[in-house]
Coordinates of C-alpha atoms in Angstrom, one line a residue:
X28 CA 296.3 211.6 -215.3
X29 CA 293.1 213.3 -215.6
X30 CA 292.2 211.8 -218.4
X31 CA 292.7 208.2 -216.1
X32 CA 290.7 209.7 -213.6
X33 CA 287.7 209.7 -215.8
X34 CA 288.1 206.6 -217.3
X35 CA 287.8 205.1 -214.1
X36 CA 285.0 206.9 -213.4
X37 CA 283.1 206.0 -216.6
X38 CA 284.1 202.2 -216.5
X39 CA 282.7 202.1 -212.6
X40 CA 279.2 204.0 -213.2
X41 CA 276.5 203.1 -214.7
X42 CA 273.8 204.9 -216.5
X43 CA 270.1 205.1 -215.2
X44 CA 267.3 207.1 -217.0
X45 CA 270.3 209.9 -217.7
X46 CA 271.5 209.9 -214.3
X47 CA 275.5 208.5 -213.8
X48 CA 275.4 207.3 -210.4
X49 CA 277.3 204.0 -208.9
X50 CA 275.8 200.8 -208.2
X51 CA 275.7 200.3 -204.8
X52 CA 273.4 196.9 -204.9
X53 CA 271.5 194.4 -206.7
X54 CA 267.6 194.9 -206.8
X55 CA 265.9 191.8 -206.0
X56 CA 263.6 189.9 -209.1
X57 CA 260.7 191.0 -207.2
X58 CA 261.9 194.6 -206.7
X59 CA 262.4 195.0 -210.1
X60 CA 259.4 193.9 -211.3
X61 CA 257.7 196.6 -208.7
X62 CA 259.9 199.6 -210.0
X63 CA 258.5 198.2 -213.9
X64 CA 255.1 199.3 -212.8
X65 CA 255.9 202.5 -211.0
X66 CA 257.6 203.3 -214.6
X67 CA 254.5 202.8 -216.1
X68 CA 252.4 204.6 -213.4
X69 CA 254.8 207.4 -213.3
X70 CA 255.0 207.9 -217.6
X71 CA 250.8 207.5 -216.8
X72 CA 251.4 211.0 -214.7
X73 CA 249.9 208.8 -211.9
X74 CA 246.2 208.6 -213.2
X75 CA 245.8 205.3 -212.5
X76 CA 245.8 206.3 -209.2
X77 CA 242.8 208.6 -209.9
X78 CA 239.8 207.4 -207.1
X79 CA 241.0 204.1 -205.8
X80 CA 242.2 203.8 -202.5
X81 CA 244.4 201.0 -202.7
X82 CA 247.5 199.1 -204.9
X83 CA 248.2 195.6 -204.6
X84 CA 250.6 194.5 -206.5
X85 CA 251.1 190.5 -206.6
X86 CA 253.9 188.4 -207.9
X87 CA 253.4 184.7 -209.2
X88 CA 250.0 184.5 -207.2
X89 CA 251.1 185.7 -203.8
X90 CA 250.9 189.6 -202.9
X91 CA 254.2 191.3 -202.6
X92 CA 253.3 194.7 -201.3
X93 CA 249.8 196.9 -200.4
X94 CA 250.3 201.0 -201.1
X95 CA 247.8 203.2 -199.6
X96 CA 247.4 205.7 -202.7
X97 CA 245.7 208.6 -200.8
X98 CA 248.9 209.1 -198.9
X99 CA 251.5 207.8 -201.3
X100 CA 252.3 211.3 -202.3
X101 CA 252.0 213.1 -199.3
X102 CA 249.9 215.9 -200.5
X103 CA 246.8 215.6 -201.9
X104 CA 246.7 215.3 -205.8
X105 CA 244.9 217.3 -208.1
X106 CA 243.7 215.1 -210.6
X107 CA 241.2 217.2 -212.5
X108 CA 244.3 219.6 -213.2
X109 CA 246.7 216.5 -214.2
X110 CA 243.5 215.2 -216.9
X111 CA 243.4 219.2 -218.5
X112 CA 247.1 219.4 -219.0
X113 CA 248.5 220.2 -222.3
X114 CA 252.2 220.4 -224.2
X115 CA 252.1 224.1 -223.6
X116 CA 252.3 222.9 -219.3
X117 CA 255.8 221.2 -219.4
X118 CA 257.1 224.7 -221.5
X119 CA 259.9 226.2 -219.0
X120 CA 260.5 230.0 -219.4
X121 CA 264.1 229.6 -219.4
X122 CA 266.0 230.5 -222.5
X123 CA 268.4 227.3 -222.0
X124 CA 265.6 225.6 -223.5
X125 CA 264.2 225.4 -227.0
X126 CA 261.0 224.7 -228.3
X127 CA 259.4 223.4 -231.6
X128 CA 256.0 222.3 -232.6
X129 CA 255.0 219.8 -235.1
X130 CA 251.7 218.7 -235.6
X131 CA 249.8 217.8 -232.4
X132 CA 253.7 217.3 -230.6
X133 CA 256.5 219.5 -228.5
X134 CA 259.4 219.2 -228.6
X135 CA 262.1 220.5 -226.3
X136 CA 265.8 220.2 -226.4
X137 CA 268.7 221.8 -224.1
X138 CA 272.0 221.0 -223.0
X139 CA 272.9 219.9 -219.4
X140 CA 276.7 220.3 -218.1
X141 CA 278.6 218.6 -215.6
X142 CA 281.7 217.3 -213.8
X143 CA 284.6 216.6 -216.2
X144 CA 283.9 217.9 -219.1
X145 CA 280.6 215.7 -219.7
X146 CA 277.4 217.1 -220.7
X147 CA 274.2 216.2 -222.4
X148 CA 272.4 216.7 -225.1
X149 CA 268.8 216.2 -224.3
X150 CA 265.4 215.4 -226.6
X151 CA 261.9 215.5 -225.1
X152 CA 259.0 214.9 -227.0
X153 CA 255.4 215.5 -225.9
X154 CA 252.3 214.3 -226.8
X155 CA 249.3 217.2 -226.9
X156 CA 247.7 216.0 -223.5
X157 CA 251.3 216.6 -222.2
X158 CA 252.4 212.7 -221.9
X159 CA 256.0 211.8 -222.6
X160 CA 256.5 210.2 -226.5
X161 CA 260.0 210.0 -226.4
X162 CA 263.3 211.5 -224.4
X163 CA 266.6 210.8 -226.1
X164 CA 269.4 212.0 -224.2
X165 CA 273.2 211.7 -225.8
X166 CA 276.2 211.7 -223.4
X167 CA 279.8 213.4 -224.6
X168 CA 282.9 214.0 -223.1
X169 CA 284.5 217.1 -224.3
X170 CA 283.6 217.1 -227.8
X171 CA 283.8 212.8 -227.8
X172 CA 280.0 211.0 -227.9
X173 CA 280.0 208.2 -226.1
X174 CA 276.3 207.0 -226.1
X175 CA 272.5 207.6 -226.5
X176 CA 269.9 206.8 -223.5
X177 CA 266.6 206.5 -225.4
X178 CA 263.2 205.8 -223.8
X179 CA 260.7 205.3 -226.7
X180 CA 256.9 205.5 -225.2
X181 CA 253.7 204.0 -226.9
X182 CA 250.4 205.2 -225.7
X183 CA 246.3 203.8 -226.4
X184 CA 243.6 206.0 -227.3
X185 CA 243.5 207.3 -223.7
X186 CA 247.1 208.2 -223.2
X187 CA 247.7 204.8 -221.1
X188 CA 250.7 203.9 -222.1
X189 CA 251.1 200.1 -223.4
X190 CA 255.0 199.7 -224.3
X191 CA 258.4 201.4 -223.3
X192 CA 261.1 200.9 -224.8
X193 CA 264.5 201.7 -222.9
X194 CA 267.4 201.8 -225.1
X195 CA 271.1 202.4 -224.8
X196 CA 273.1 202.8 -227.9
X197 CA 277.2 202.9 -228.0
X198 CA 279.7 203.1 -230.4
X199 CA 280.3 199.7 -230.0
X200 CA 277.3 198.3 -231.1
X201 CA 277.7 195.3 -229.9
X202 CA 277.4 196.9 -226.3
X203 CA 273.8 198.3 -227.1
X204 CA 270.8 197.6 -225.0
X205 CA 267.0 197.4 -225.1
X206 CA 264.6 196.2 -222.4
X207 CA 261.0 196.5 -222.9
X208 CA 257.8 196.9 -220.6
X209 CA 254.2 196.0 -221.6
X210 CA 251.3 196.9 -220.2
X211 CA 248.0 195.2 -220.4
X212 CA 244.7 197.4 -218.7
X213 CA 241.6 195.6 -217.2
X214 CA 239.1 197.4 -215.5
X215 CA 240.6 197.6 -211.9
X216 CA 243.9 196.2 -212.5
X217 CA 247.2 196.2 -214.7
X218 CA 249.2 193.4 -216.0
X219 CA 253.2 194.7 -216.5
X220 CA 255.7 192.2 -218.7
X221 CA 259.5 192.9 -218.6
X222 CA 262.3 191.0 -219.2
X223 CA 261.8 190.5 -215.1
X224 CA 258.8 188.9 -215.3
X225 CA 255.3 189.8 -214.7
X226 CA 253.6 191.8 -212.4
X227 CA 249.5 192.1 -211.5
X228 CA 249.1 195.6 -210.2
X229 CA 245.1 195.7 -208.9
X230 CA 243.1 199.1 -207.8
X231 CA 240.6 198.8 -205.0
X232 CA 238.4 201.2 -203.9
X233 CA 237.2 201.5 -200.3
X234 CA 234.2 203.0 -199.9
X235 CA 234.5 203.9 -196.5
X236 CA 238.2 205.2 -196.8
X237 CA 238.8 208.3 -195.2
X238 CA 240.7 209.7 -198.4
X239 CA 243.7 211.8 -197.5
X240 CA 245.2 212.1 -194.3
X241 CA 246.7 215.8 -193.8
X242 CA 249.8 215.6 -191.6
X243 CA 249.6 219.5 -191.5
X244 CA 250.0 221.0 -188.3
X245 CA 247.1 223.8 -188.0
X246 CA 249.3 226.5 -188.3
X247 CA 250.6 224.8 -192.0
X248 CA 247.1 224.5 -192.9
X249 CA 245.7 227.7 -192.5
X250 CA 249.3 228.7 -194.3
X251 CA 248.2 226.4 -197.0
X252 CA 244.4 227.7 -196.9
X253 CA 245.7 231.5 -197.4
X254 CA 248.0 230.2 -200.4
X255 CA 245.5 228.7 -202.6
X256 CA 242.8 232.0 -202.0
X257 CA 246.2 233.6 -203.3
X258 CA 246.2 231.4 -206.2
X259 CA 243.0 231.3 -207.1
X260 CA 241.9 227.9 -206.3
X261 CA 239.4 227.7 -204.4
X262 CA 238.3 224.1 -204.9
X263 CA 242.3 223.4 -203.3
X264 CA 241.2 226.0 -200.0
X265 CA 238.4 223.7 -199.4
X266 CA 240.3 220.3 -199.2
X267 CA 241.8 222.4 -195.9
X268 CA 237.9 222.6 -194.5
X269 CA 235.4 220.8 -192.7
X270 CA 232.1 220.2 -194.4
X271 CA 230.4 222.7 -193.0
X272 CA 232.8 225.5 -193.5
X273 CA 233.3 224.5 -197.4
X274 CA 229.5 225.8 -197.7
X275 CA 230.4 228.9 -195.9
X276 CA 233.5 229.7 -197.8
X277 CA 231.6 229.0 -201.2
X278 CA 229.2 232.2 -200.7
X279 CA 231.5 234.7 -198.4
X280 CA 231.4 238.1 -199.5
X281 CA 235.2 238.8 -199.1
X282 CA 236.2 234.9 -200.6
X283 CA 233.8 235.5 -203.6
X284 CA 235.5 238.7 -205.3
X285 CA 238.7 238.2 -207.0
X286 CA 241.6 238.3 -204.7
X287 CA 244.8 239.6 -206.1
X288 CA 247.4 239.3 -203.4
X289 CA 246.9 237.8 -200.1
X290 CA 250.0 238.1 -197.2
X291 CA 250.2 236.9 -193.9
X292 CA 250.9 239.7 -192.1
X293 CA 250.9 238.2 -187.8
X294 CA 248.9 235.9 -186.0
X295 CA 248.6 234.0 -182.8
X296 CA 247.6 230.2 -181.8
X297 CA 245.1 229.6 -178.6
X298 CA 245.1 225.9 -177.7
X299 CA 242.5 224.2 -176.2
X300 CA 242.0 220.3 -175.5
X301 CA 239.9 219.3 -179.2
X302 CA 240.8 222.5 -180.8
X303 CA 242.9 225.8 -181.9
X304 CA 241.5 229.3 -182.5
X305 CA 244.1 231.5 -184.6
X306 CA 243.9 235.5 -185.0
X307 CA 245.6 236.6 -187.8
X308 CA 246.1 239.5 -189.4
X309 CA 246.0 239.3 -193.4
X310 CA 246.8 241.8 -196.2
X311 CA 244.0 241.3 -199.2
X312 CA 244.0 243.4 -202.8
X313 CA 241.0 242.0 -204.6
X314 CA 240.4 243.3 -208.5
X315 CA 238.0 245.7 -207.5
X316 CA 240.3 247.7 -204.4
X317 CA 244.0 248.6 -202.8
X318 CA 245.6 246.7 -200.3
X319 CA 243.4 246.9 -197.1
X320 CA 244.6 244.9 -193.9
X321 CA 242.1 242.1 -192.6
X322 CA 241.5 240.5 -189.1
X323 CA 241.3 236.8 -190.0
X324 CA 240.2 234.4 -187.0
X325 CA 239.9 230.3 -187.7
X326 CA 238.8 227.6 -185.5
X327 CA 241.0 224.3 -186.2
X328 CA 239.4 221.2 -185.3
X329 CA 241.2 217.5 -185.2
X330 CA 239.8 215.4 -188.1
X331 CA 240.2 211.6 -189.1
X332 CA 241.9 213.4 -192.2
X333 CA 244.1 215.5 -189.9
X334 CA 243.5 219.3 -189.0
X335 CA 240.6 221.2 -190.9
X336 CA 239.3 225.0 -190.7
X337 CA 236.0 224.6 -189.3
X338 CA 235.3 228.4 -188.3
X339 CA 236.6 231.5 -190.8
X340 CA 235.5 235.1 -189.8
X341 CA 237.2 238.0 -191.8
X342 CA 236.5 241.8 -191.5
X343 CA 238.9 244.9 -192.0

């Protein structure tokens, strides 16, 4: 009976980029040829997104759908972080997964478990910039195989990457698959060709787009300011400031030394009509002395791009 049970469930599944999940509907031709293009965006780590504004992606001449790109994640990206990424970035410290280098690739393999008796064996292979070459991923059943999901990537000279190659492979060979997508770059557009079809993906940039919109409520944002101080980056704290308060926070005394450890300690909101003054109360360790308690006051102001710190004052 069991061994029914997951017949059924295999024969009434499908497979999709290692994930067995049901089928609830049919994409349409035009659908498909959009989720092409987010795969190539997506195995791109989203640098095509880097400084344009907008995506327009248009189907036999007509446009199918506009993306704003400075909110499409809903946080802003760090791109100069994404560009200096290595191999050595996507290493987990977990000792489920193992790790070999050759030449100028990674390679990491583990095993995934799951619901009756089927687990994974999985193959990821990275390029030295940290872009995907290859993920091969082989399905059993107890100790049966039953088949390979392989995704084969080709990259240019600047890690764009120009064909992927999906493939499933059975033990029934004549129930193997391959789809491939191709991508062509111009300047401020790409051209992606699939079995669907083609799609024209085009970038614009708006030089009087407000960027990203924070939908951060001030309390969230001076949450988020404290976090990055904590972590070092202060080029992430200033995206959380006005103009005038990222040339204040650039030469403060307390911001300038080395903070260890940062903690939010209390703090109180006071709302007027255009603005919110908070008075916290913050615990700082900086390289150079102990944990010493802080009075930490902001000034929120409403921006186009949502709330921003426009007034910092800190002293112990």
């Amino acid at each position: 009976m069991k061994k029914l049970v997951l017949l059924i469930i295999l024969f009434t599944t499908k497979s999709t980029f290692g994930q067995t999940q049901m089928a609830p509907f049919e994409l349409s031709q035009s659908k498909k040829l959009s989720v092409d293009a987010y795969t190539v965006f997506k195995t791109n780590k989203f640098l095509d997104f880097k400084e344009r504004d907008t995506l327009v992606e248009v189907i036999n001449g007509t446009i199918y759908k506009k993306t704003d790109l400075n909110n499409y994640f809903g946080y802003k990206k760090n791109w100069d972080e994404i560009e200096k990424e290595t191999s050595a970035t996507y290493k987990k410290e977990d000792e489920k997964y193992g790790y070999t280098w050759v030449d100028s690739t990674m390679v990491e393999t583990y095993k995934k478990f799951g619901a009756y008796e089927v687990w994974r064996e999985i193959k990821t292979v990275y390029n030295s910039k940290g872009f995907v070459l290859s993920r091969h991923e082989k399905v059993f059943v107890g100790d049966n195989y039953k088949e390979a999901q392989i995704i084969i990537n080709e990259f240019d000279d600047r890690n764009r990457v120009i064909k992927i190659i999906n493939r499933t492979e059975r033990k029934n060979q004549e129930e193997n698959k391959e789809s491939i997508i191709q991508a062509v770059y111009e300047a401020n557009s790409v051209k992606v060709t699939s079995e669907n079809g083609m799609i024209l993906c085009k970038f614009i940039t708006d030089n009087n787009s407000i960027g990203f919109i924070s939908k951060l409520s001030p309390r969230e944002t001076a949450s988020s300011f404290m976090y990055a101080l904590r972590n070092k980056q202060l080029d992430v704290a200033k995206d959380y400031c006005t103009h005038k308060m990222i040339e204040k926070i650039e030469v403060h005394p307390i911001l300038d030394n080395q903070i260890e450890e940062v903690s939010f300690i209390s703090g109180s909101d006071k709302f007027s009509q255009e603005s919110v003054t908070m008075s916290d109360v913050w615990e700082i360790r900086s390289s150079t002395s102990r944990k010493v308690k802080y009075k930490v006051e902001f000034v929120m102001t409403k921006q186009q791009n949502g709330w921003k710190i426009d007034e910092f004052r800190i002293n112990n």
